[in-house]
XYZ file of C-alpha atoms in Angstrom:
703
model
C 169.637 25.962 90.773
C 168.102 25.548 94.241
C 164.601 24.157 94.358
C 162.092 26.515 95.976
C 159.539 24.762 98.144
C 156.003 25.878 97.583
C 154.383 27.171 100.789
C 151.928 24.716 102.284
C 148.318 25.398 101.386
C 146.278 26.557 104.374
C 142.603 26.443 105.156
C 140.416 27.131 108.190
C 137.869 24.839 109.808
C 135.234 25.920 112.300
C 134.661 23.931 115.454
C 133.356 24.025 119.004
C 134.998 23.393 122.337
C 133.819 20.148 123.882
C 134.871 20.564 127.491
C 132.553 20.090 130.470
C 132.023 23.837 130.763
C 128.869 25.885 130.238
C 130.314 28.088 127.509
C 130.835 25.744 124.489
C 133.038 28.308 122.753
C 133.376 28.538 118.998
C 136.861 28.166 117.541
C 138.660 28.303 114.200
C 141.473 25.889 113.355
C 144.054 26.796 110.726
C 145.346 23.709 108.902
C 148.349 23.363 106.621
C 148.125 20.640 103.985
C 151.630 19.192 104.059
C 153.013 16.240 102.062
C 152.806 13.995 105.141
C 149.222 15.048 105.788
C 147.204 17.923 107.277
C 148.632 19.647 110.357
C 146.754 22.047 112.623
C 149.018 25.064 113.139
C 146.725 27.534 114.889
C 143.551 27.479 116.964
C 141.797 30.696 117.938
C 138.378 31.817 119.101
C 135.689 32.418 116.499
C 134.841 36.149 116.691
C 131.444 35.524 115.111
C 130.286 33.094 117.796
C 127.227 34.707 119.431
C 128.188 33.685 122.969
C 131.981 33.377 123.226
C 132.677 36.201 120.726
C 136.201 35.091 119.863
C 137.574 34.612 123.383
C 138.932 31.259 124.533
C 139.969 30.409 128.080
C 143.658 29.934 129.049
C 143.454 26.152 128.798
C 141.928 26.006 125.312
C 144.194 28.737 123.960
C 146.895 26.049 124.003
C 144.718 23.206 122.781
C 147.140 22.296 119.995
C 149.798 21.634 122.644
C 147.432 18.943 123.845
C 146.776 17.522 120.392
C 150.464 17.264 119.499
C 151.845 16.527 122.961
C 154.732 14.015 122.924
C 152.915 12.224 125.755
C 149.768 11.699 123.687
C 148.609 8.073 123.425
C 148.633 7.125 119.745
C 148.544 3.304 119.808
C 146.896 0.503 121.805
C 148.910 -0.537 124.855
C 149.037 -3.638 127.075
C 150.097 -3.488 130.719
C 153.444 -5.154 131.461
C 154.039 -4.103 135.062
C 151.935 -4.080 138.240
C 148.592 -2.274 138.163
C 149.155 1.406 138.807
C 152.790 1.315 137.698
C 152.159 2.846 134.281
C 154.284 0.197 132.548
C 152.895 -0.705 129.105
C 153.935 -2.052 125.724
C 152.528 -1.147 122.307
C 150.285 -3.712 120.627
C 148.096 -3.783 117.520
C 144.401 -2.974 117.460
C 143.667 -6.568 116.424
C 145.518 -7.915 119.446
C 143.854 -5.410 121.761
C 140.350 -6.192 120.516
C 140.948 -9.943 120.632
C 142.153 -9.725 124.224
C 139.304 -7.453 125.306
C 136.632 -9.633 123.691
C 138.085 -12.805 125.195
C 138.084 -11.312 128.688
C 134.586 -9.856 128.390
C 133.205 -13.193 127.192
C 135.027 -14.928 130.054
C 133.563 -12.530 132.635
C 130.066 -12.882 131.188
C 130.310 -16.684 131.096
C 131.600 -16.898 134.670
C 129.678 -14.112 136.412
C 126.963 -12.842 134.065
C 126.841 -9.645 132.009
C 126.156 -7.449 135.047
C 129.740 -8.142 136.150
C 130.743 -5.718 133.359
C 130.685 -2.075 134.485
C 130.843 0.719 131.871
C 132.085 3.983 133.357
C 132.130 7.326 131.571
C 131.216 10.951 132.070
C 131.447 14.311 130.288
C 135.167 14.560 129.549
C 133.924 15.300 126.047
C 130.344 16.548 126.283
C 129.619 16.460 122.554
C 126.635 14.306 121.652
C 128.409 11.386 119.958
C 131.365 11.406 122.345
C 129.044 11.498 125.346
C 126.568 8.854 124.177
C 127.385 7.615 120.688
C 127.070 3.831 120.510
C 128.148 3.011 124.069
C 124.608 2.710 125.440
C 123.576 0.392 122.624
C 126.699 -1.751 123.034
C 126.415 -2.283 126.784
C 122.617 -2.550 126.693
C 122.831 -5.302 124.081
C 125.422 -7.009 126.289
C 123.200 -6.740 129.377
C 125.942 -5.004 131.360
C 125.340 -3.024 134.540
C 123.895 0.438 133.891
C 125.503 3.566 135.314
C 123.706 6.462 136.991
C 125.788 9.359 135.642
C 124.544 11.996 138.076
C 127.826 12.986 139.690
C 127.440 16.565 138.521
C 124.619 18.745 137.224
C 121.618 16.439 137.261
C 120.723 17.151 140.897
C 120.175 20.829 140.092
C 117.361 19.975 137.693
C 116.017 17.223 139.943
C 115.659 19.751 142.755
C 114.005 22.446 140.650
C 111.693 19.913 139.021
C 110.021 19.193 142.362
C 109.023 22.854 142.473
C 108.398 23.703 138.825
C 107.806 20.355 137.109
C 111.064 20.536 135.144
C 114.563 21.920 135.449
C 113.896 24.781 133.042
C 115.207 28.066 134.373
C 115.506 31.352 132.525
C 118.123 31.979 129.859
C 121.158 33.419 131.716
C 121.442 36.135 129.058
C 118.157 37.534 130.394
C 120.080 38.795 133.428
C 120.884 41.771 131.222
C 117.468 42.978 132.406
C 117.975 42.223 136.121
C 118.307 45.140 138.519
C 119.333 42.933 141.434
C 121.456 39.941 140.435
C 122.398 37.301 143.000
C 125.198 34.922 142.015
C 124.504 32.087 144.437
C 127.265 29.497 144.756
C 128.744 30.083 141.301
C 132.164 31.502 140.436
C 131.105 33.062 137.157
C 134.298 34.901 136.264
C 136.287 31.659 136.410
C 133.926 28.867 135.398
C 131.393 30.668 133.161
C 133.539 33.524 131.895
C 131.499 34.323 128.789
C 128.443 35.198 130.862
C 130.427 37.878 132.665
C 130.074 40.527 129.900
C 126.293 40.233 130.260
C 126.599 40.771 134.012
C 128.855 43.762 133.467
C 126.362 45.197 130.980
C 123.568 44.791 133.529
C 125.688 46.572 136.133
C 126.353 49.380 133.679
C 122.570 49.692 133.400
C 122.309 50.113 137.161
C 122.045 46.530 138.416
C 123.380 45.662 141.870
C 125.385 42.472 142.314
C 125.236 40.135 145.306
C 127.687 37.217 145.473
C 126.880 34.411 147.933
C 129.631 31.839 148.327
C 131.509 30.064 151.153
C 134.772 31.139 149.439
C 135.779 34.660 148.467
C 136.310 33.821 144.799
C 137.533 35.968 141.929
C 133.853 36.676 141.270
C 133.418 38.002 144.808
C 136.492 40.160 144.241
C 134.565 41.995 141.510
C 131.948 43.458 143.837
C 131.850 47.234 144.216
C 130.425 48.252 147.570
C 130.195 51.864 146.425
C 127.714 50.658 143.785
C 125.710 48.760 146.378
C 127.211 45.357 145.604
C 127.582 42.831 148.415
C 129.470 39.650 149.281
C 127.817 37.205 151.702
C 129.788 34.203 153.000
C 127.655 31.469 154.619
C 129.045 28.261 156.033
C 129.071 25.514 153.372
C 125.858 23.534 153.053
C 123.757 25.931 155.155
C 122.273 28.095 152.379
C 118.792 26.599 152.770
C 118.560 28.009 156.296
C 119.284 31.472 154.896
C 116.662 31.107 152.150
C 114.023 29.968 154.654
C 114.784 33.018 156.783
C 114.442 35.247 153.709
C 111.027 33.682 153.107
C 110.151 34.319 156.760
C 111.005 38.020 156.345
C 109.101 38.334 153.061
C 105.955 36.949 154.674
C 106.378 38.704 158.038
C 107.001 42.106 156.467
C 104.236 41.721 153.873
C 106.635 41.810 150.940
C 105.068 38.895 149.060
C 102.993 39.169 145.889
C 99.909 37.471 147.250
C 97.846 37.803 144.084
C 100.547 35.981 142.078
C 100.932 33.336 144.795
C 97.186 32.675 144.854
C 96.946 32.432 141.071
C 100.050 30.379 140.277
C 101.196 28.295 143.264
C 100.047 25.452 145.487
C 100.932 24.958 149.140
C 101.609 28.514 150.315
C 99.929 28.016 153.693
C 102.110 24.955 154.365
C 105.251 26.851 153.423
C 104.181 29.766 155.610
C 103.853 27.428 158.577
C 107.264 25.873 157.873
C 109.124 29.194 157.789
C 107.285 30.748 160.721
C 110.037 29.634 163.095
C 112.869 30.382 160.684
C 113.686 33.815 161.996
C 116.825 35.536 160.726
C 118.325 34.992 164.168
C 117.786 31.231 163.961
C 119.237 31.127 160.457
C 122.223 33.191 161.579
C 123.095 30.504 164.115
C 122.971 27.860 161.372
C 124.687 29.628 158.482
C 126.977 32.144 160.152
C 125.480 35.167 158.358
C 124.153 37.937 160.578
C 120.407 38.360 161.015
C 120.613 41.950 159.787
C 122.278 40.883 156.534
C 119.628 38.222 155.919
C 116.810 40.662 156.643
C 118.225 43.330 154.346
C 118.801 40.812 151.556
C 115.161 39.741 151.757
C 113.986 43.355 151.578
C 116.281 44.077 148.646
C 115.108 40.956 146.857
C 111.480 42.047 147.169
C 111.917 45.717 146.304
C 114.720 45.952 143.726
C 112.999 44.647 140.595
C 113.442 42.610 138.553
C 115.505 40.386 140.828
C 117.375 37.525 139.179
C 119.303 34.634 140.720
C 122.101 32.796 138.929
C 123.249 29.418 140.215
C 125.000 26.394 138.793
C 126.289 23.085 140.078
C 128.339 24.114 143.118
C 125.519 24.102 145.698
C 124.297 20.662 144.613
C 127.411 18.987 146.065
C 125.900 18.659 149.530
C 123.704 16.047 151.152
C 120.861 18.596 150.847
C 121.851 19.629 147.319
C 118.521 18.819 145.676
C 116.593 20.612 148.417
C 118.754 23.699 147.931
C 117.668 24.023 144.304
C 114.047 23.230 145.149
C 114.047 25.882 147.856
C 115.815 28.480 145.733
C 113.269 28.104 142.928
C 110.464 28.768 145.425
C 111.914 32.150 146.394
C 110.900 34.070 143.223
C 107.405 32.614 143.546
C 106.850 34.585 146.745
C 107.578 37.900 145.012
C 106.245 37.047 141.560
C 109.730 37.484 140.095
C 109.144 34.559 137.729
C 106.754 36.847 135.810
C 109.364 39.531 135.132
C 111.991 39.661 132.412
C 115.308 39.269 134.207
C 113.587 37.778 137.251
C 113.540 34.164 138.437
C 116.418 31.690 138.511
C 118.873 30.724 135.787
C 120.854 27.486 135.812
C 122.057 25.142 133.099
C 120.310 25.693 129.770
C 120.404 21.985 128.975
C 116.651 21.672 129.485
C 116.230 24.068 126.534
C 118.996 22.940 124.177
C 118.716 19.196 124.720
C 115.005 19.114 123.927
C 116.201 18.955 120.318
C 117.815 15.591 121.067
C 116.124 12.181 121.025
C 118.007 10.278 123.717
C 116.136 7.033 123.109
C 117.079 7.161 119.420
C 120.724 7.341 120.452
C 120.708 4.815 123.298
C 118.127 2.430 121.766
C 116.740 0.910 124.974
C 114.818 -1.548 122.781
C 118.117 -3.356 122.202
C 118.672 -4.040 125.885
C 118.861 -7.629 127.085
C 117.203 -8.192 130.441
C 116.643 -5.675 133.208
C 120.145 -4.867 134.373
C 120.829 -3.174 137.686
C 121.842 0.497 137.852
C 124.720 1.664 140.059
C 125.619 5.242 140.926
C 128.950 6.401 139.521
C 129.782 8.413 142.646
C 129.948 5.195 144.664
C 132.648 3.695 142.470
C 134.971 2.921 145.367
C 132.236 1.015 147.172
C 131.240 -0.758 143.955
C 134.737 -1.984 143.126
C 135.549 -3.187 146.645
C 132.220 -4.752 147.648
C 131.406 -8.372 146.791
C 127.915 -7.354 145.676
C 128.789 -4.053 143.982
C 128.031 -1.964 147.019
C 124.489 -0.865 146.310
C 122.434 -3.622 144.730
C 122.139 -7.366 144.551
C 124.183 -8.887 141.812
C 127.702 -10.011 141.046
C 130.880 -8.208 141.908
C 132.363 -6.195 139.053
C 134.968 -8.188 137.126
C 135.339 -5.976 134.029
C 135.652 -2.194 134.119
C 135.458 -0.249 130.829
C 136.347 3.431 131.235
C 136.225 6.279 128.727
C 135.601 10.025 128.703
C 136.692 10.556 132.322
C 139.470 10.032 134.858
C 137.674 8.775 138.007
C 140.795 8.265 140.132
C 141.085 12.076 140.124
C 137.474 13.224 139.686
C 135.352 10.819 141.751
C 135.028 11.007 145.558
C 136.640 8.541 147.951
C 139.393 8.013 145.380
C 141.708 5.883 147.529
C 138.959 3.269 147.729
C 138.666 3.381 143.925
C 142.390 2.723 143.593
C 142.056 -0.178 146.009
C 139.325 -1.669 143.826
C 141.275 -1.204 140.600
C 144.210 -3.084 142.125
C 142.154 -6.277 142.290
C 143.733 -9.133 140.345
C 140.303 -10.404 139.300
C 139.125 -7.237 137.564
C 139.890 -6.676 133.874
C 140.174 -2.964 133.069
C 140.093 -1.170 129.717
C 140.619 2.595 129.415
C 140.092 4.663 126.248
C 142.126 7.854 126.658
C 144.296 10.578 125.142
C 146.970 10.394 127.861
C 148.152 7.906 130.439
C 145.962 9.297 133.213
C 145.966 8.161 136.819
C 143.061 5.853 135.951
C 144.713 4.529 132.779
C 147.735 3.418 134.817
C 145.522 0.732 136.395
C 144.297 -0.601 133.043
C 145.127 -3.936 131.454
C 144.539 -2.461 127.997
C 144.707 1.243 127.073
C 143.213 2.399 123.773
C 144.047 5.725 122.060
C 141.290 8.342 121.775
C 140.843 11.245 119.356
C 140.697 14.886 120.387
C 137.924 17.269 119.382
C 139.683 18.565 116.266
C 139.883 15.011 114.894
C 136.169 14.185 114.710
C 132.799 15.669 113.744
C 130.186 16.098 116.478
C 127.303 18.190 117.826
C 127.762 20.208 121.023
C 124.695 21.141 123.077
C 125.660 24.081 125.264
C 124.509 24.158 128.885
C 125.440 27.812 129.418
C 123.589 29.409 126.521
C 120.748 28.526 124.172
C 123.121 27.593 121.356
C 123.623 24.198 119.796
C 126.929 24.090 117.934
C 128.646 21.967 115.320
C 132.230 20.752 115.398
C 133.966 19.977 112.111
C 136.979 17.691 112.211
C 140.022 19.749 111.245
C 142.549 16.933 110.828
C 142.385 13.134 110.531
C 142.933 11.131 113.742
C 146.574 11.023 114.786
C 148.313 7.655 114.982
C 145.768 4.909 115.575
C 143.379 7.024 117.650
C 139.633 6.452 117.317
C 136.565 8.369 118.436
C 134.220 7.038 121.091
C 131.584 5.797 118.588
C 134.245 4.096 116.479
C 135.592 2.389 119.600
C 132.246 0.738 120.243
C 131.768 -0.237 116.614
C 135.091 -2.080 116.844
C 134.240 -3.657 120.185
C 130.875 -4.833 118.849
C 132.598 -6.527 115.941
C 135.196 -8.121 118.197
C 132.455 -9.490 120.458
C 130.766 -11.138 117.474
C 127.610 -9.031 117.756
C 125.546 -8.726 114.568
C 122.813 -6.229 115.527
C 123.007 -3.618 112.708
C 122.303 -0.675 115.042
C 125.608 -1.328 116.824
C 127.425 -0.335 113.639
C 125.512 2.814 112.622
C 127.854 5.471 111.296
C 128.164 8.962 112.743
C 125.912 10.513 110.118
C 123.033 8.203 111.037
C 123.621 8.778 114.736
C 123.525 12.555 114.356
C 120.424 12.631 112.175
C 118.459 10.182 114.333
C 119.785 11.529 117.638
C 119.055 15.198 116.976
C 115.801 15.298 115.009
C 115.021 18.766 116.318
C 117.983 20.243 114.464
C 118.458 21.262 110.870
C 121.721 19.322 110.674
C 122.723 20.521 107.209
C 122.000 24.108 108.187
C 123.886 23.662 111.463
C 126.963 22.493 109.580
C 126.874 25.672 107.500
C 126.004 28.224 110.177
C 127.849 26.413 113.027
C 125.206 27.239 115.641
C 121.466 27.323 116.075
C 119.506 28.794 118.952
C 117.068 26.601 120.850
C 113.418 27.689 120.961
C 112.825 30.173 123.792
C 110.066 32.744 124.446
C 110.686 35.942 122.537
C 109.785 38.095 125.529
C 112.405 36.350 127.687
C 109.807 35.128 130.217
C 109.261 31.353 130.005
C 106.964 31.514 133.026
C 105.613 34.976 132.430
C 102.020 33.753 132.371
C 102.510 31.647 135.490
C 102.304 28.367 133.584
C 104.717 25.754 134.931
C 105.565 22.218 133.867
C 103.741 20.508 136.734
C 100.532 18.512 136.143
C 98.579 21.321 137.820
C 100.343 24.020 135.823
C 101.193 25.711 139.112
C 104.440 26.035 141.019
C 104.469 23.580 143.930
C 105.504 25.174 147.213
C 104.291 21.909 148.768
C 104.898 18.676 146.881
C 102.877 15.468 147.051
C 105.558 13.847 144.911
C 108.277 14.547 147.454
C 106.097 13.281 150.267
C 105.599 10.017 148.372
C 109.384 9.746 148.100
C 109.765 10.106 151.854
C 111.058 13.671 151.576
C 109.633 16.811 153.224
C 106.623 18.272 151.418
C 107.894 21.827 151.794
C 111.369 23.357 151.732
C 113.164 22.185 154.854
C 116.680 22.589 156.172
C 118.373 19.383 157.311
C 121.995 19.915 158.261
C 124.427 17.640 156.423
C 125.688 14.795 158.562
C 129.290 15.658 157.684
C 129.151 19.410 158.151
C 128.060 22.272 160.420
C 125.318 21.068 162.748
C 125.898 17.449 161.717
C 127.222 14.438 163.616
C 128.886 15.793 166.801
C 131.219 12.798 167.038
C 132.535 13.418 163.513
C 132.919 17.138 164.159
C 134.919 16.386 167.290
C 137.315 14.196 165.302
C 137.454 16.352 162.179
C 136.456 19.948 163.008
C 137.233 21.554 159.640
C 135.001 21.461 156.577
C 136.840 20.762 153.321
C 135.932 22.325 149.986
C 137.601 21.198 146.742
C 136.836 24.088 144.376
C 137.776 24.811 140.822
C 140.479 27.376 141.413
C 143.042 27.618 138.607
C 142.633 29.610 135.408
C 144.810 27.349 133.245
C 142.767 24.257 134.052
C 139.334 23.749 135.549
C 138.896 20.000 135.342
C 141.468 17.206 135.377
C 142.389 17.354 131.699
C 145.188 19.931 131.660
C 147.132 19.952 134.926
C 149.633 17.443 133.478
C 150.564 19.623 130.498
C 153.747 21.746 130.689
C 152.127 25.134 130.019
C 149.225 24.538 132.402
C 149.971 22.776 135.678
C 153.491 24.133 136.331
C 152.305 27.689 135.648
C 149.763 27.302 138.492
C 152.414 26.211 140.975
C 150.875 23.086 142.447
C 148.199 21.939 144.876
C 147.943 23.256 148.433
C 145.688 23.316 151.475
C 144.256 26.759 152.123
C 143.341 27.887 155.647
C 142.186 30.950 157.485
C 144.895 32.515 159.662
C 143.049 31.658 162.885
C 142.811 27.955 162.022
C 146.460 27.920 160.971
C 147.606 29.613 164.181
C 145.630 27.172 166.325
C 147.569 24.353 164.644
C 150.920 26.157 164.670
C 151.004 26.145 160.873
C 152.838 28.773 158.861
C 152.558 29.634 155.209
C 154.536 27.196 153.064
C 154.828 24.519 155.751
C 153.829 20.972 154.849
C 150.657 19.791 156.530
C 148.827 16.550 156.857
C 145.109 16.712 155.966
C 143.139 13.646 156.997
C 139.865 11.973 157.850
C 138.628 8.396 157.956
C 139.059 8.000 154.169
C 142.632 9.107 153.604
C 145.554 11.273 154.638
C 147.013 13.793 152.183
C 150.220 15.850 152.467
C 150.172 19.396 151.108
C 151.902 22.746 151.493
C 149.992 25.305 153.552
C 148.578 28.497 152.089
C 147.164 31.025 154.549
C 144.627 33.414 153.046
C 141.662 35.638 153.777
C 139.362 33.870 151.300
C 137.968 31.405 153.840
C 136.195 31.851 157.111
C 137.384 29.963 160.208
C 136.362 26.318 160.206
C 136.638 25.929 156.423
C 139.663 24.727 154.435
C 140.111 24.241 150.702
C 142.195 22.063 148.396
C 141.888 22.902 144.677
C 141.010 19.845 142.640
C 142.133 18.691 139.215
C 145.761 17.929 140.043
C 146.912 14.403 139.255
C 148.537 12.079 141.780
C 152.002 12.897 140.438
C 151.538 16.533 141.499
C 150.819 15.680 145.143
C 153.754 15.081 147.493
C 152.366 11.719 148.619
C 150.523 10.794 145.415
C 147.039 11.285 146.869
C 144.782 13.795 145.151
C 142.071 15.976 146.704
C 139.282 13.466 146.101
C 141.058 10.934 148.289
C 139.348 12.783 151.157
C 135.921 13.618 149.762
C 132.569 12.251 150.825
C 130.736 9.813 148.522
C 127.391 10.131 150.340
C 124.595 10.708 147.828
C 122.254 13.681 147.813
C 118.781 13.165 149.258
C 117.377 12.762 145.740
C 118.656 13.359 142.213
C 121.601 10.972 142.460
C 124.263 13.631 143.119
C 127.079 13.386 145.621
C 128.137 15.397 148.663
C 131.746 16.284 147.792
C 131.483 19.484 149.837
C 130.181 17.839 152.999
C 133.604 16.536 153.951
C 135.151 16.951 157.393
C 138.908 16.856 157.949
C 141.594 17.753 160.429
C 144.862 19.480 159.571
C 148.164 19.338 161.443
C 151.804 19.978 160.809
C 153.532 17.003 159.238
C 155.439 15.256 162.004
């Protein structure tokens, strides 16, 4: 008689996507309990999730391909070949930890603890993965601190100088907007689960205005017959257009003077500043006609409520903080902040993360000394400068990297590679795959994926805080980020008990504003938010005065303009004439592909190859002037690097602007140099962001 195998028992586990994306989608993992252990066999969207409603994006639909990829790192590895070669051998965790601890102690003994540079970002934006025990570990060591403001923080820093905080309105409130301006955000691609709300608003009669230097898939959704509009300014010039809108509002008596008098400070100063910012002057700066600017101002004042949606794109300019400060002043002139569906929406992190106690997670009381802080965007300068590029102190001799792939994601990437090639720098990378950064490591350690660990996910696109249940045990010898630092603390001989807190303690102490047990059952909780949808409906702002600051004493004390002011980026339209003469084209590096948005998927078989590959995109006029044809190979260069790419001629860009989609690894580029080899690592005027999109290049046929 033939034995009949019993079918494997199955169960489902609820979780939450962890990617650096505003949506934080809910998912359900189906697990089979097999004799060799649990196996995840299906992952789908959770139809009950109040924001994502069962839909996952094209990259996460194949998340299990990532988990079970044959290229997944499952064991510690030691480099055997030259740095950057990707040649490694498997070793044990004990050997890896012993070698890491010995090298860190050596660096500290020879150069001091500030010679150790921790480097991470939001590759997994769950609470423990993002912060966990890393801050405690490096603070107790006395290592250099990292300013992790490469993306997102500058938005809030800009708005805070107007409103006292970065709190905008809940994006879902745009259901009530009758004029909705999507300013510098490609919602259909990068915030797809907000789009149904926008469509519902349009069905209720709302008009849509898309303002972007690229004709994106979001701009393609406009319906001119419905009164929708696409406006395409030159990159980095939006402030000039906003100042001209303010000029028109004041000139044509379209302001709400009673609201201004009751709830703002500095109107007379702002009025003086914009007096000369006529639509004609702004048109010269931003390339948008004076008539379009004038009409937009009139529409903004008369079609009510008027809402503005923005995200992180516009912050990636030298004037990125000022853009968000200026934009948040605009609804003050019309009183739109008082209306449901009016005002500005951005990241919701200022609402959701108020339930978190960052100090309880990082434990600054454990820090030894007053270590310097370096900005992550200047990594190339830091690794190649004898005094770390920005501050007094030792050169970096140990680089510990997790939760990000800076060789692909950080500007001025060729300089980063040059720094990582140093013989006197010891590099450790904690990763899921052998990324471009991991190839430069001395030791690579295997990291878990989201379905292998419990965590809390604070959304920055909705008001929801979500829980993620581990669906399967860690594969191979992979460990989570907190477990990594528990092991490193033990290997270093540290005895401080807080360095060994388990995940349960970290979650309960780090998120005291949550009902953790309830969150585990319900999977999501909504952050406190005014029931009437108007956080500033009474005109009360988070400034010391309680008023919105059209003029700012704080900015003046920082050496910045008191009132919204347009200063052209040095590396952009109206900037340094010598640079423009050498490199007359402005480069944008947008998120472009549906199957991957960041750098975490382009290497996977069902993602990168399906998108074709990287390219340089030009307007037909710029291509013709350089005798470039579609499909030809071009050289794109500036003073930082030279990159070879196939040419794509399109109508999405205006003359003078070119684009290279980012997220592709070095292996996908013909000459092994990714888009960020070219990008500008100049910091924003305040907020600590970086001016990726103020990058000048030239393009020519490859000789």
